[in-house]
Amino acid sequence: MKKERQFRIIYILLNYKKVDKTVLMNHFNISQKTINRDIDDINIWLNENNENNENNIIVNDNEIEFFGKSMNILDKLQLDDNFLLKEERLLYIYLTVSKDNCVTKTQLVDDLDISPNLFENDLKNLKQILKKNDINLFITKYGVKFSTISSESNINILIELTINHLLFKKVYSILKLNKIEKLFSNYIYNFLKSKYNINIYNKIFYWILEYTSNQINMSNLNVIILSIKLTFWLNHKNNQSILNKVDYIEYYNEFIETIKSIYIKDSIDILFEDSGNLLQNKLVINKFIIKLINDIEKLFKYKVKINEEIIERIQNHISSNLFITNKDEFILEEYSKNLSNYRDKYDELWNVINSNVFKYFKEFNNYELLSYEIFIHILVWYDSYIYSLDFKILTVCIGGMGQSAMIKNHLNSLYRNAKINNMSYSMINIKELKDYDLVISSIDLSEYNLSNLLVLPILMLLSKKNEVHKIICEKIYRKLIGIDMKNSILKKENIKINQSAKDKYDAIKQCGKLLEELGYIENKYIESMLEREKKYSVYIGNYLAIPHGMNDEGVINDGIVIIHFKDPIDYDSNPVHFFIGIAAKSDNHVEILANIAEKMMDIEYVENLIKNPSEDLFVKEFNF
């Protein structure tokens, strides 16, 4: 298992170069110590197989990165027939048993040089693939054998096993290695070549690649999968005449014309623009694009228009990637982890994209990947949109005009179309402040209660362009959709009034359960909230307690809940009517929590809330 996992890690790093450490650990379900040991072992292997020691893997706190020449490693891996990974072992077992009708388990275990337990797991996996084609795998006293396999079922099984093997090696490796013979161990390749003419894949791949680049939009992965399907189906007895012609075909258009008459129990409609299925799919994509763009522009209150370039980009991306039948689980995990913060910040935008993708494409295997990738396209567009936006910014600093003028010039270099003015704190006019889309100040202006205010230290403004741009993008986004950040956290459903609890721990559990029901936390975060109470009191006075976890482990999204208890909870001899539960991965909650805490410090205000509680009142008061 250890060696298999380490080879898989190598392929992932060769393809993605840099990966998130936590994602890799979760993908293989291993600890930090184990991943560190694996990387140490892999580095030893890399050094042993490279004279110049130019290949190396570096691990830091958050990322694992490969440095060096990937081709050298790919070539070395291809030449190593001593250890086959699971996908190729399944191919070996299937080909061997199909050829000999019945093979002893001992012979297969010895041939593959693996443990009996690992072999049993391989048989379970192979059984699942065979079952899809109504084929049974038997273990008899004579060995392993299959039920009768038709030509069609045999081809379908070979296609699935081969594609699984190739996709494990990832698209980058396949394209880099270039030739089909480099993608298999020598034994497997020679077997597939002699019985299934696998060597014609190289020609077919380049013909389809050339055809699609000139005629239709198709991803490299789809070209690879389609080429494998055609390669095996050409070996069917009904396609013998077409197979005989392949050696004499010179140009891709000849090949495309020839395979229009192919016998195939699979869809290759994607190759033919005039096919009914493809035309239907194009209609669905067009409907999706119209609905998506309208919903996004509606979200932005029709103040923003998505340009034709990004629409075409999204359309092409869907056309080339939608029909991939195999999805990359690892990249899905990477997207989920690395885009989680953007999903939180642009939650409404994400929901518009995700709900539309689900509505139109849920029957396709890779619709989840599609949601993330369209989200990335829109975020990139929005980022460039902000840089070119014609909007009004005011910069405010204390003292003379020097600092605010310096910030103004700095922002002018970033936002060429923006109208940027500067003002000293002593010259502030509240009416004038509200006329700006954004007021950026290096000092606190909270007394003016401005929804367009962004307080940033001057050093951050001048030294961290990317971080500042990110914050400005988020602030403008909230303004465009007409929602303050705090409003997206505290909602009516986050509030319960006139509840009861037997003690403070029961009250904290109720806060945790509400946070869990609303999707902010996993169940384990509730234990963390209780653990904090055991170590540090969360009672802050004036009938108020603010329970939260020891850390952000178990937090899915930022969230706040408020529970009002009609009868006060005894909190170490202090009466408490309000429990405010917090789940936080970022500082989104800080502004609203500060507002709640400030108002709850007024005892008369609190006593009035106790007498006259309502969800609407809480939303109105605490969201300003």
Coordinates of C-alpha atoms in Angstrom, one line a residue:
M1 CA 0.0 0.0 0.0
K2 CA 2.8 2.4 0.9
K3 CA 4.6 2.0 -2.4
E4 CA 1.3 2.3 -4.3
R5 CA 0.3 5.5 -2.5
Q6 CA 3.7 7.0 -3.1
F7 CA 3.5 6.4 -6.8
R8 CA 0.1 8.0 -6.9
I9 CA 1.5 11.1 -5.1
I10 CA 4.3 11.3 -7.7
Y11 CA 1.8 11.4 -10.5
I12 CA -0.4 14.0 -8.8
L13 CA 2.7 16.2 -8.2
L14 CA 4.0 15.8 -11.8
N15 CA 0.6 16.9 -13.1
Y16 CA -0.2 19.7 -10.7
K17 CA 3.3 20.8 -9.7
K18 CA 2.0 22.4 -6.5
V19 CA -0.8 21.0 -4.3
D20 CA -2.5 21.9 -1.0
K21 CA -1.0 19.7 1.7
T22 CA -4.4 19.2 3.5
V23 CA -6.1 18.2 0.3
L24 CA -3.4 15.6 -0.4
M25 CA -3.7 14.2 3.2
N26 CA -7.5 14.0 3.0
H27 CA -7.4 12.5 -0.5
F28 CA -5.3 9.5 0.8
N29 CA -6.7 9.7 4.4
I30 CA -3.3 9.9 6.0
S31 CA -1.7 12.0 8.7
Q32 CA 0.8 14.9 8.4
K33 CA 3.5 12.6 9.7
T34 CA 2.7 10.0 7.1
I35 CA 2.7 12.5 4.2
N36 CA 6.0 13.9 5.4
R37 CA 7.5 10.4 5.5
D38 CA 6.1 9.6 2.0
I39 CA 7.7 12.7 0.6
D40 CA 11.0 11.8 2.2
D41 CA 10.9 8.3 0.6
I42 CA 9.9 9.8 -2.8
N43 CA 12.8 12.3 -2.6
I44 CA 15.2 9.4 -2.0
W45 CA 13.7 7.6 -5.0
L46 CA 14.0 10.7 -7.2
N47 CA 17.7 11.2 -6.2
E48 CA 18.5 7.6 -6.9
N49 CA 16.9 7.9 -10.4
N50 CA 18.5 11.2 -11.4
E51 CA 22.3 11.7 -11.6
N52 CA 22.1 15.5 -11.2
N53 CA 19.7 15.5 -8.3
E54 CA 17.7 18.1 -10.1
N55 CA 14.3 16.6 -9.1
N56 CA 13.0 17.4 -5.7
I57 CA 9.8 17.8 -3.7
I58 CA 9.6 20.6 -1.1
V59 CA 7.1 20.6 1.8
N60 CA 6.1 23.7 3.7
D61 CA 3.2 24.4 6.1
N62 CA 0.5 24.5 3.5
E63 CA 1.8 23.3 0.2
I64 CA 3.8 20.5 -1.5
E65 CA 5.6 21.4 -4.6
F66 CA 7.6 19.5 -7.3
F67 CA 10.7 21.0 -8.8
G68 CA 12.6 19.5 -11.7
K69 CA 12.1 17.9 -15.1
S70 CA 8.9 15.8 -15.2
M71 CA 9.8 14.0 -18.4
N72 CA 12.7 12.3 -16.8
I73 CA 10.5 10.9 -14.1
L74 CA 7.7 9.9 -16.4
D75 CA 10.1 8.0 -18.6
K76 CA 11.5 6.2 -15.5
L77 CA 8.1 5.3 -14.2
Q78 CA 7.1 3.9 -17.6
L79 CA 10.2 1.7 -17.7
D80 CA 9.5 0.2 -14.2
D81 CA 7.5 -3.1 -14.8
N82 CA 8.3 -4.4 -11.3
F83 CA 5.3 -2.8 -9.7
L84 CA 1.9 -2.2 -11.4
L85 CA -0.6 0.1 -9.8
K86 CA -4.2 -1.0 -9.2
E87 CA -5.6 0.3 -12.5
E88 CA -3.0 -1.6 -14.6
R89 CA -3.3 -4.7 -12.3
L90 CA -7.0 -4.9 -13.1
L91 CA -6.2 -4.8 -16.8
Y92 CA -3.6 -7.5 -16.3
I93 CA -6.0 -9.8 -14.4
Y94 CA -8.8 -9.2 -17.0
L95 CA -6.6 -9.9 -20.0
T96 CA -4.9 -12.9 -18.5
V97 CA -8.1 -14.6 -17.3
S98 CA -9.9 -13.8 -20.7
K99 CA -7.0 -15.4 -22.6
D100 CA -6.6 -18.5 -20.5
N101 CA -10.3 -18.9 -19.4
C102 CA -9.3 -19.9 -15.9
V103 CA -6.2 -18.9 -13.9
T104 CA -5.2 -19.8 -10.3
K105 CA -5.2 -17.1 -7.7
T106 CA -1.6 -18.2 -6.7
Q107 CA -0.4 -17.6 -10.3
L108 CA -1.9 -14.2 -10.5
V109 CA -0.6 -13.1 -7.1
D110 CA 2.9 -14.3 -8.0
D111 CA 2.7 -12.6 -11.4
L112 CA 1.7 -9.3 -9.9
D113 CA 4.0 -9.7 -6.9
I114 CA 1.4 -8.4 -4.4
S115 CA -0.1 -9.5 -1.2
P116 CA -3.1 -11.9 -1.2
N117 CA -5.2 -9.1 0.6
L118 CA -4.4 -6.6 -2.1
F119 CA -5.2 -9.1 -4.7
E120 CA -8.6 -9.8 -3.1
N121 CA -9.3 -6.0 -3.2
D122 CA -8.4 -5.9 -6.9
L123 CA -10.9 -8.8 -7.5
K124 CA -13.6 -6.8 -5.8
N125 CA -12.9 -3.8 -8.0
L126 CA -12.9 -5.9 -11.1
K127 CA -16.2 -7.6 -10.1
Q128 CA -17.9 -4.2 -10.0
I129 CA -16.7 -3.2 -13.5
L130 CA -17.7 -6.6 -14.9
K131 CA -21.1 -6.4 -13.2
K132 CA -22.0 -3.2 -15.2
N133 CA -21.8 -5.4 -18.3
D134 CA -23.7 -8.4 -16.7
I135 CA -20.5 -10.4 -16.4
N136 CA -19.8 -12.6 -13.4
L137 CA -16.5 -13.3 -11.8
F138 CA -16.2 -16.8 -10.2
I139 CA -13.6 -18.2 -7.8
T140 CA -13.6 -21.9 -8.3
K141 CA -11.3 -24.7 -7.0
Y142 CA -9.5 -24.3 -10.3
G143 CA -9.0 -20.6 -10.1
V144 CA -10.5 -17.3 -11.3
K145 CA -12.9 -17.4 -14.3
F146 CA -15.6 -15.2 -16.0
S147 CA -19.0 -16.0 -17.3
T148 CA -19.5 -15.8 -21.1
I149 CA -18.4 -12.3 -22.5
S150 CA -19.8 -11.0 -25.8
S151 CA -17.6 -9.0 -28.1
E152 CA -19.5 -5.8 -27.2
S153 CA -19.1 -6.4 -23.4
N154 CA -15.5 -7.2 -23.9
I155 CA -14.8 -3.9 -25.7
N156 CA -16.8 -1.9 -23.1
I157 CA -14.8 -3.5 -20.2
L158 CA -11.5 -2.9 -22.0
I159 CA -12.4 0.7 -22.6
E160 CA -13.3 1.3 -19.0
L161 CA -10.2 -0.4 -17.6
T162 CA -7.9 1.4 -20.1
I163 CA -9.5 4.9 -19.5
N164 CA -9.3 4.4 -15.7
H165 CA -5.6 3.5 -16.1
L166 CA -4.9 6.5 -18.4
L167 CA -6.9 9.0 -16.2
F168 CA -5.0 7.9 -13.1
K169 CA -1.8 9.1 -14.9
K170 CA -3.6 12.4 -15.7
V171 CA -3.9 14.3 -19.0
Y172 CA -0.6 16.1 -18.5
S173 CA 1.3 12.8 -18.4
I174 CA -0.5 11.4 -21.4
L175 CA 0.2 14.4 -23.5
K176 CA 3.8 14.7 -22.4
L177 CA 4.5 11.0 -23.0
N178 CA 2.8 11.4 -26.3
K179 CA 2.9 7.7 -27.4
I180 CA 0.4 5.0 -26.2
E181 CA 3.3 2.6 -25.8
K182 CA 4.7 4.7 -23.0
L183 CA 1.5 4.7 -21.0
F184 CA 1.5 0.9 -20.2
S185 CA 4.0 -1.6 -18.9
N186 CA 5.7 -3.6 -21.7
Y187 CA 3.6 -6.7 -21.1
I188 CA 0.3 -5.0 -21.1
Y189 CA 1.1 -2.9 -24.2
N190 CA 2.4 -5.9 -26.2
F191 CA -0.8 -7.8 -25.3
L192 CA -3.1 -5.0 -26.3
K193 CA -1.1 -4.4 -29.5
S194 CA -1.2 -8.0 -30.6
K195 CA -4.9 -8.6 -29.9
Y196 CA -6.5 -5.2 -30.1
N197 CA -4.2 -3.1 -32.3
I198 CA -3.7 -0.5 -29.5
N199 CA -0.9 1.0 -31.5
I200 CA -3.4 2.7 -33.9
Y201 CA -4.4 4.9 -31.0
N202 CA -1.5 7.3 -31.8
K203 CA -2.9 7.9 -35.3
I204 CA -6.5 8.2 -34.2
F205 CA -5.6 10.6 -31.4
Y206 CA -3.8 13.0 -33.8
W207 CA -6.5 12.8 -36.4
I208 CA -9.2 13.7 -33.9
L209 CA -7.0 16.4 -32.3
E210 CA -6.5 18.0 -35.7
Y211 CA -10.2 17.7 -36.6
T212 CA -11.5 19.1 -33.4
S213 CA -9.1 22.0 -33.4
N214 CA -10.4 22.9 -36.9
Q215 CA -14.0 22.0 -36.6
I216 CA -15.4 21.7 -33.1
N217 CA -14.5 22.6 -29.5
M218 CA -13.3 19.6 -27.5
S219 CA -11.0 19.3 -24.5
N220 CA -7.8 17.2 -24.6
L221 CA -9.3 14.8 -22.2
N222 CA -12.3 14.2 -24.4
V223 CA -10.0 13.7 -27.4
I224 CA -8.1 11.0 -25.4
I225 CA -11.2 9.2 -24.2
L226 CA -12.8 9.3 -27.7
S227 CA -9.6 8.0 -29.3
I228 CA -9.5 5.0 -26.9
K229 CA -13.1 4.2 -27.6
L230 CA -12.6 4.3 -31.4
T231 CA -9.4 2.2 -31.1
F232 CA -11.1 -0.7 -29.3
W233 CA -14.4 -0.5 -31.3
L234 CA -12.4 -0.7 -34.6
N235 CA -11.4 -4.2 -33.4
H236 CA -15.0 -5.5 -33.5
K237 CA -15.5 -8.0 -36.3
N238 CA -18.2 -5.7 -37.8
N239 CA -15.5 -3.0 -38.3
Q240 CA -12.8 -5.1 -39.9
S241 CA -13.1 -3.3 -43.3
I242 CA -12.7 0.1 -41.6
L243 CA -9.7 -1.2 -39.5
N244 CA -8.0 -2.4 -42.7
K245 CA -8.3 1.1 -44.2
V246 CA -6.6 2.9 -41.2
D247 CA -3.0 2.1 -42.4
Y248 CA -3.8 3.8 -45.7
I249 CA -5.5 7.0 -44.4
E250 CA -3.4 10.1 -44.5
Y251 CA -5.6 13.0 -43.5
Y252 CA -8.0 13.5 -40.6
N253 CA -11.0 14.4 -42.8
E254 CA -10.7 11.0 -44.5
F255 CA -10.7 9.3 -41.1
I256 CA -13.8 11.2 -39.9
E257 CA -15.6 10.4 -43.1
T258 CA -14.7 6.7 -42.8
I259 CA -15.9 6.2 -39.2
K260 CA -19.3 7.6 -39.9
S261 CA -20.2 4.0 -40.8
I262 CA -18.5 2.5 -37.7
Y263 CA -20.4 -0.2 -35.7
I264 CA -20.3 1.1 -32.1
K265 CA -22.4 0.6 -29.0
D266 CA -21.4 4.0 -27.6
S267 CA -22.0 7.7 -28.6
I268 CA -19.5 9.5 -30.7
D269 CA -22.1 12.3 -31.6
I270 CA -19.7 14.8 -30.2
L271 CA -17.6 14.4 -33.4
F272 CA -20.5 15.3 -35.7
E273 CA -21.9 18.8 -35.5
D274 CA -25.1 17.9 -37.3
S275 CA -26.0 15.0 -35.0
G276 CA -29.3 15.2 -33.1
N277 CA -27.8 14.7 -29.6
L278 CA -25.1 17.3 -30.1
L279 CA -27.6 19.9 -31.5
Q280 CA -29.9 19.2 -28.5
N281 CA -26.9 19.7 -26.1
K282 CA -26.0 23.0 -27.8
L283 CA -29.6 24.2 -27.3
V284 CA -29.3 23.3 -23.6
I285 CA -26.0 25.1 -23.3
N286 CA -27.5 28.2 -25.0
K287 CA -30.5 28.2 -22.6
F288 CA -28.2 27.8 -19.7
I289 CA -26.0 30.7 -20.8
I290 CA -29.0 33.0 -21.3
K291 CA -30.4 32.1 -17.9
L292 CA -27.1 32.3 -16.1
I293 CA -26.2 35.7 -17.5
N294 CA -29.6 37.1 -16.8
D295 CA -29.5 35.8 -13.2
I296 CA -26.0 37.3 -12.6
E297 CA -27.0 40.7 -14.0
K298 CA -30.2 40.6 -11.9
L299 CA -28.1 39.9 -8.8
F300 CA -26.1 43.0 -9.7
K301 CA -29.4 45.0 -10.0
Y302 CA -28.7 45.3 -13.7
K303 CA -25.9 47.8 -12.9
V304 CA -23.4 45.5 -14.5
K305 CA -23.4 43.9 -18.0
I306 CA -21.4 40.7 -18.7
N307 CA -19.4 41.3 -21.8
E308 CA -19.5 39.0 -24.9
E309 CA -15.9 37.8 -24.4
I310 CA -16.6 36.2 -21.0
I311 CA -19.9 34.7 -22.3
E312 CA -18.1 33.1 -25.3
R313 CA -15.4 31.8 -22.9
I314 CA -17.9 30.1 -20.6
Q315 CA -19.8 28.7 -23.6
N316 CA -16.6 27.2 -25.1
H317 CA -15.6 25.8 -21.7
I318 CA -18.9 24.0 -21.2
S319 CA -18.9 22.7 -24.8
S320 CA -15.4 21.2 -24.4
N321 CA -15.7 19.8 -20.9
L322 CA -19.3 19.0 -20.2
F323 CA -19.3 15.6 -21.9
I324 CA -16.3 14.1 -20.0
T325 CA -17.6 11.0 -18.4
N326 CA -14.8 10.7 -15.9
K327 CA -14.2 13.4 -13.3
D328 CA -11.0 14.2 -11.5
E329 CA -11.8 13.8 -7.8
F330 CA -8.5 15.3 -6.7
I331 CA -9.0 18.6 -8.6
L332 CA -12.6 18.7 -7.2
E333 CA -11.1 18.5 -3.7
E334 CA -8.6 21.2 -4.6
Y335 CA -11.3 23.5 -5.8
S336 CA -13.5 22.9 -2.8
K337 CA -10.6 23.7 -0.4
N338 CA -9.0 26.6 -2.2
L339 CA -12.2 28.4 -3.3
S340 CA -14.1 28.0 -0.1
N341 CA -13.1 31.6 1.0
Y342 CA -14.4 33.0 -2.3
R343 CA -17.6 31.0 -2.0
D344 CA -18.1 32.6 1.4
K345 CA -17.3 36.2 0.2
Y346 CA -19.3 35.8 -3.0
D347 CA -22.0 33.5 -1.6
E348 CA -24.9 34.9 -3.6
L349 CA -22.9 34.7 -6.9
W350 CA -21.8 31.2 -6.2
N351 CA -25.4 30.2 -5.4
V352 CA -26.6 31.7 -8.7
I353 CA -24.0 29.7 -10.7
N354 CA -24.3 26.5 -8.8
S355 CA -28.1 26.3 -8.9
N356 CA -28.1 27.0 -12.6
V357 CA -25.5 24.3 -13.3
F358 CA -27.4 21.8 -11.2
K359 CA -30.7 22.6 -13.0
Y360 CA -29.3 22.2 -16.5
F361 CA -26.5 19.7 -16.2
K362 CA -27.1 17.6 -13.1
E363 CA -27.2 14.4 -15.2
F364 CA -23.6 14.9 -16.3
N365 CA -20.8 13.4 -14.2
N366 CA -18.7 16.5 -13.9
Y367 CA -21.3 19.1 -13.2
E368 CA -19.7 19.9 -9.8
L369 CA -16.4 20.7 -11.5
L370 CA -18.3 22.8 -14.0
S371 CA -19.8 24.9 -11.2
Y372 CA -16.3 25.7 -9.8
E373 CA -14.8 26.4 -13.2
I374 CA -17.6 28.8 -14.3
F375 CA -17.3 30.5 -10.9
I376 CA -13.6 31.0 -11.6
H377 CA -14.4 32.5 -15.1
I378 CA -16.8 34.9 -13.5
L379 CA -14.5 35.9 -10.7
V380 CA -11.7 36.6 -13.2
W381 CA -14.1 38.7 -15.2
Y382 CA -15.3 40.6 -12.1
D383 CA -11.7 41.2 -11.0
S384 CA -10.9 42.9 -14.4
Y385 CA -14.2 44.7 -14.3
I386 CA -13.3 46.4 -11.0
Y387 CA -10.0 47.5 -12.4
S388 CA -11.8 49.2 -15.3
L389 CA -14.8 50.5 -13.4
D390 CA -15.8 54.1 -13.5
F391 CA -16.6 54.7 -9.8
K392 CA -16.0 57.4 -7.2
I393 CA -13.5 56.9 -4.4
L394 CA -12.6 59.3 -1.6
T395 CA -9.5 58.8 0.5
V396 CA -9.3 60.2 4.0
C397 CA -6.3 60.6 6.3
I398 CA -5.5 62.4 9.5
G399 CA -3.4 65.6 9.5
G400 CA -2.5 67.4 6.3
M401 CA -3.3 66.4 2.7
G402 CA 0.0 64.5 2.2
Q403 CA -1.1 61.0 3.2
S404 CA -4.5 61.1 1.5
A405 CA -2.9 62.6 -1.7
M406 CA -0.3 59.8 -1.7
I407 CA -3.1 57.2 -1.3
K408 CA -5.1 58.9 -4.1
N409 CA -2.1 58.7 -6.5
H410 CA -1.5 55.1 -5.5
L411 CA -5.1 54.1 -6.2
N412 CA -5.1 56.1 -9.5
S413 CA -2.3 53.7 -10.7
L414 CA -4.6 50.7 -10.0
Y415 CA -8.0 52.0 -11.1
R416 CA -7.5 54.1 -14.3
N417 CA -11.1 54.9 -14.9
A418 CA -12.0 55.7 -11.3
K419 CA -12.6 59.3 -10.1
I420 CA -10.5 59.5 -6.9
N421 CA -10.5 62.5 -4.5
N422 CA -8.7 63.0 -1.3
M423 CA -9.7 64.8 1.9
S424 CA -8.2 65.4 5.4
Y425 CA -10.1 64.2 8.5
S426 CA -10.6 67.8 9.6
M427 CA -12.4 68.7 6.4
I428 CA -14.9 65.8 6.5
N429 CA -18.5 66.6 5.4
I430 CA -20.9 63.8 6.2
K431 CA -23.2 64.6 3.3
E432 CA -20.3 64.6 0.9
L433 CA -19.0 61.2 2.2
K434 CA -22.3 59.5 1.2
D435 CA -21.9 60.7 -2.4
Y436 CA -19.0 58.3 -3.0
D437 CA -19.1 54.7 -4.0
L438 CA -16.2 54.0 -1.6
V439 CA -14.6 55.9 1.2
I440 CA -11.2 54.6 2.1
S441 CA -9.8 55.9 5.4
S442 CA -6.7 55.1 7.4
I443 CA -8.6 56.2 10.6
D444 CA -11.8 55.0 12.2
L445 CA -14.9 56.8 10.9
S446 CA -17.5 54.5 12.5
E447 CA -19.3 57.4 14.1
Y448 CA -20.6 58.4 10.7
N449 CA -22.3 55.0 10.2
L450 CA -21.3 54.7 6.5
S451 CA -22.1 51.7 4.4
N452 CA -19.5 52.7 1.8
L453 CA -16.6 52.9 4.4
L454 CA -13.5 50.8 4.1
V455 CA -10.9 51.4 6.9
L456 CA -7.4 50.3 6.0
P457 CA -4.0 51.1 7.5
I458 CA -1.9 53.3 5.2
L459 CA 1.0 50.8 5.2
M460 CA -1.3 48.1 3.9
L461 CA -2.7 50.4 1.3
L462 CA 0.7 51.2 -0.1
S463 CA 2.5 47.8 0.3
K464 CA -0.1 45.2 -0.3
K465 CA -1.8 45.9 -3.6
N466 CA -3.4 42.5 -4.1
E467 CA -4.8 42.3 -0.6
V468 CA -6.3 45.8 -0.9
H469 CA -7.7 45.1 -4.4
K470 CA -9.3 41.9 -3.0
I471 CA -11.0 43.9 -0.1
I472 CA -12.2 46.7 -2.5
C473 CA -13.6 44.0 -4.9
E474 CA -15.6 42.5 -2.0
K475 CA -16.9 45.9 -0.8
I476 CA -17.9 47.0 -4.3
Y477 CA -19.6 43.6 -4.8
R478 CA -21.7 44.1 -1.7
K479 CA -22.6 47.6 -2.8
L480 CA -23.6 46.4 -6.3
I481 CA -25.9 43.6 -5.1
G482 CA -27.3 45.9 -2.4
I483 CA -26.3 43.9 0.7
D484 CA -23.9 44.8 3.5
M485 CA -21.6 41.9 4.5
K486 CA -23.2 41.8 7.9
N487 CA -26.7 41.3 6.4
S488 CA -25.6 38.1 4.8
I489 CA -24.7 36.6 8.2
L490 CA -27.6 37.6 10.5
K491 CA -30.9 36.6 9.0
K492 CA -34.4 36.1 10.4
E493 CA -34.0 32.3 10.5
N494 CA -30.9 32.7 12.6
I495 CA -33.0 34.1 15.5
K496 CA -35.2 32.2 18.0
I497 CA -37.2 33.9 20.7
N498 CA -39.0 32.7 23.9
Q499 CA -37.0 29.5 24.1
S500 CA -36.2 27.5 27.3
A501 CA -33.2 25.5 28.5
K502 CA -32.4 23.6 31.7
D503 CA -28.9 25.1 32.1
K504 CA -26.2 27.0 30.4
Y505 CA -24.8 23.8 28.7
D506 CA -28.2 23.1 27.2
A507 CA -28.5 26.7 26.0
I508 CA -25.0 26.4 24.3
K509 CA -26.1 23.1 22.7
Q510 CA -29.2 24.8 21.3
C511 CA -27.0 27.5 19.8
G512 CA -24.8 24.8 18.2
K513 CA -27.7 22.8 16.9
L514 CA -29.1 26.0 15.2
L515 CA -25.7 26.7 13.7
E516 CA -25.6 23.1 12.4
E517 CA -29.1 23.2 11.0
L518 CA -28.4 26.4 9.1
G519 CA -25.3 24.7 7.5
Y520 CA -22.6 26.9 9.3
I521 CA -20.9 24.0 11.2
E522 CA -20.3 20.3 11.5
N523 CA -21.6 18.5 14.6
K524 CA -18.1 18.3 16.2
Y525 CA -18.0 22.2 16.5
I526 CA -20.7 21.9 19.2
E527 CA -18.3 19.9 21.4
S528 CA -15.7 22.6 20.8
M529 CA -18.2 25.2 22.1
L530 CA -18.9 23.2 25.2
E531 CA -15.1 22.7 25.7
R532 CA -14.5 26.5 25.6
E533 CA -17.2 27.1 28.3
K534 CA -15.5 24.5 30.6
K535 CA -12.2 26.4 30.3
Y536 CA -13.3 30.1 29.8
S537 CA -16.6 31.6 30.7
V538 CA -18.4 33.2 27.7
Y539 CA -20.7 35.3 29.8
I540 CA -20.0 39.0 29.2
G541 CA -22.6 40.7 31.4
N542 CA -26.0 42.4 30.9
Y543 CA -27.9 39.1 30.4
L544 CA -25.7 38.2 27.5
A545 CA -23.4 35.2 26.7
I546 CA -21.5 34.6 23.4
P547 CA -20.6 30.9 23.1
H548 CA -18.1 29.9 20.4
G549 CA -15.6 27.1 19.7
M550 CA -12.0 26.7 20.7
N551 CA -10.9 27.2 17.1
D552 CA -12.4 27.0 13.6
E553 CA -12.3 23.2 13.2
G554 CA -15.7 22.1 12.2
V555 CA -16.8 25.5 10.8
I556 CA -18.2 25.3 7.3
N557 CA -19.2 29.0 6.8
D558 CA -19.2 32.1 9.0
G559 CA -22.5 32.4 10.9
I560 CA -24.2 34.0 13.9
V561 CA -27.3 32.8 15.7
I562 CA -29.3 34.6 18.5
I563 CA -31.5 32.7 21.0
H564 CA -33.6 34.6 23.5
F565 CA -34.7 32.6 26.6
K566 CA -37.9 33.8 28.2
D567 CA -36.8 32.6 31.6
P568 CA -33.3 33.6 32.5
I569 CA -30.6 30.8 32.4
D570 CA -28.5 30.6 35.6
Y571 CA -25.0 31.4 34.5
D572 CA -22.8 31.0 37.5
S573 CA -25.4 32.9 39.5
N574 CA -25.9 35.5 36.7
P575 CA -29.2 35.6 34.8
V576 CA -28.8 35.3 31.0
H577 CA -31.6 35.9 28.5
F578 CA -29.5 36.1 25.3
F579 CA -27.1 33.5 23.9
I580 CA -25.3 34.6 20.7
G581 CA -23.6 31.6 19.0
I582 CA -20.7 32.2 16.7
A583 CA -19.1 30.2 13.9
A584 CA -16.2 32.0 12.3
K585 CA -13.5 31.1 9.7
S586 CA -12.8 34.8 8.8
D587 CA -13.6 38.2 10.3
N588 CA -16.9 38.6 8.5
H589 CA -18.8 38.4 11.8
V590 CA -16.7 41.0 13.7
E591 CA -18.6 44.1 12.6
I592 CA -22.0 42.8 13.4
L593 CA -20.8 41.3 16.7
A594 CA -19.3 44.6 17.7
N595 CA -22.6 46.3 16.9
I596 CA -24.5 43.7 19.0
A597 CA -22.1 44.0 21.9
E598 CA -22.1 47.8 21.8
K599 CA -25.9 48.0 22.0
M600 CA -26.2 45.3 24.6
M601 CA -24.0 47.3 26.9
D602 CA -27.0 49.7 27.4
I603 CA -28.9 48.0 30.3
E604 CA -32.1 49.9 29.5
Y605 CA -31.9 48.8 25.9
V606 CA -31.4 45.1 27.0
E607 CA -34.3 45.2 29.4
N608 CA -36.6 46.5 26.7
L609 CA -35.5 43.7 24.4
I610 CA -36.2 41.1 27.2
K611 CA -39.8 42.5 27.5
N612 CA -40.4 42.9 23.7
P613 CA -38.4 40.4 21.7
S614 CA -39.0 39.7 18.0
E615 CA -37.0 38.3 15.1
D616 CA -37.7 41.4 13.0
L617 CA -36.5 43.7 15.8
F618 CA -33.2 41.8 16.1
V619 CA -32.6 41.9 12.3
K620 CA -33.4 45.6 12.1
E621 CA -31.4 46.6 15.2
F622 CA -28.3 44.5 14.8
N623 CA -27.9 44.9 11.1
F624 CA -28.0 48.7 11.6

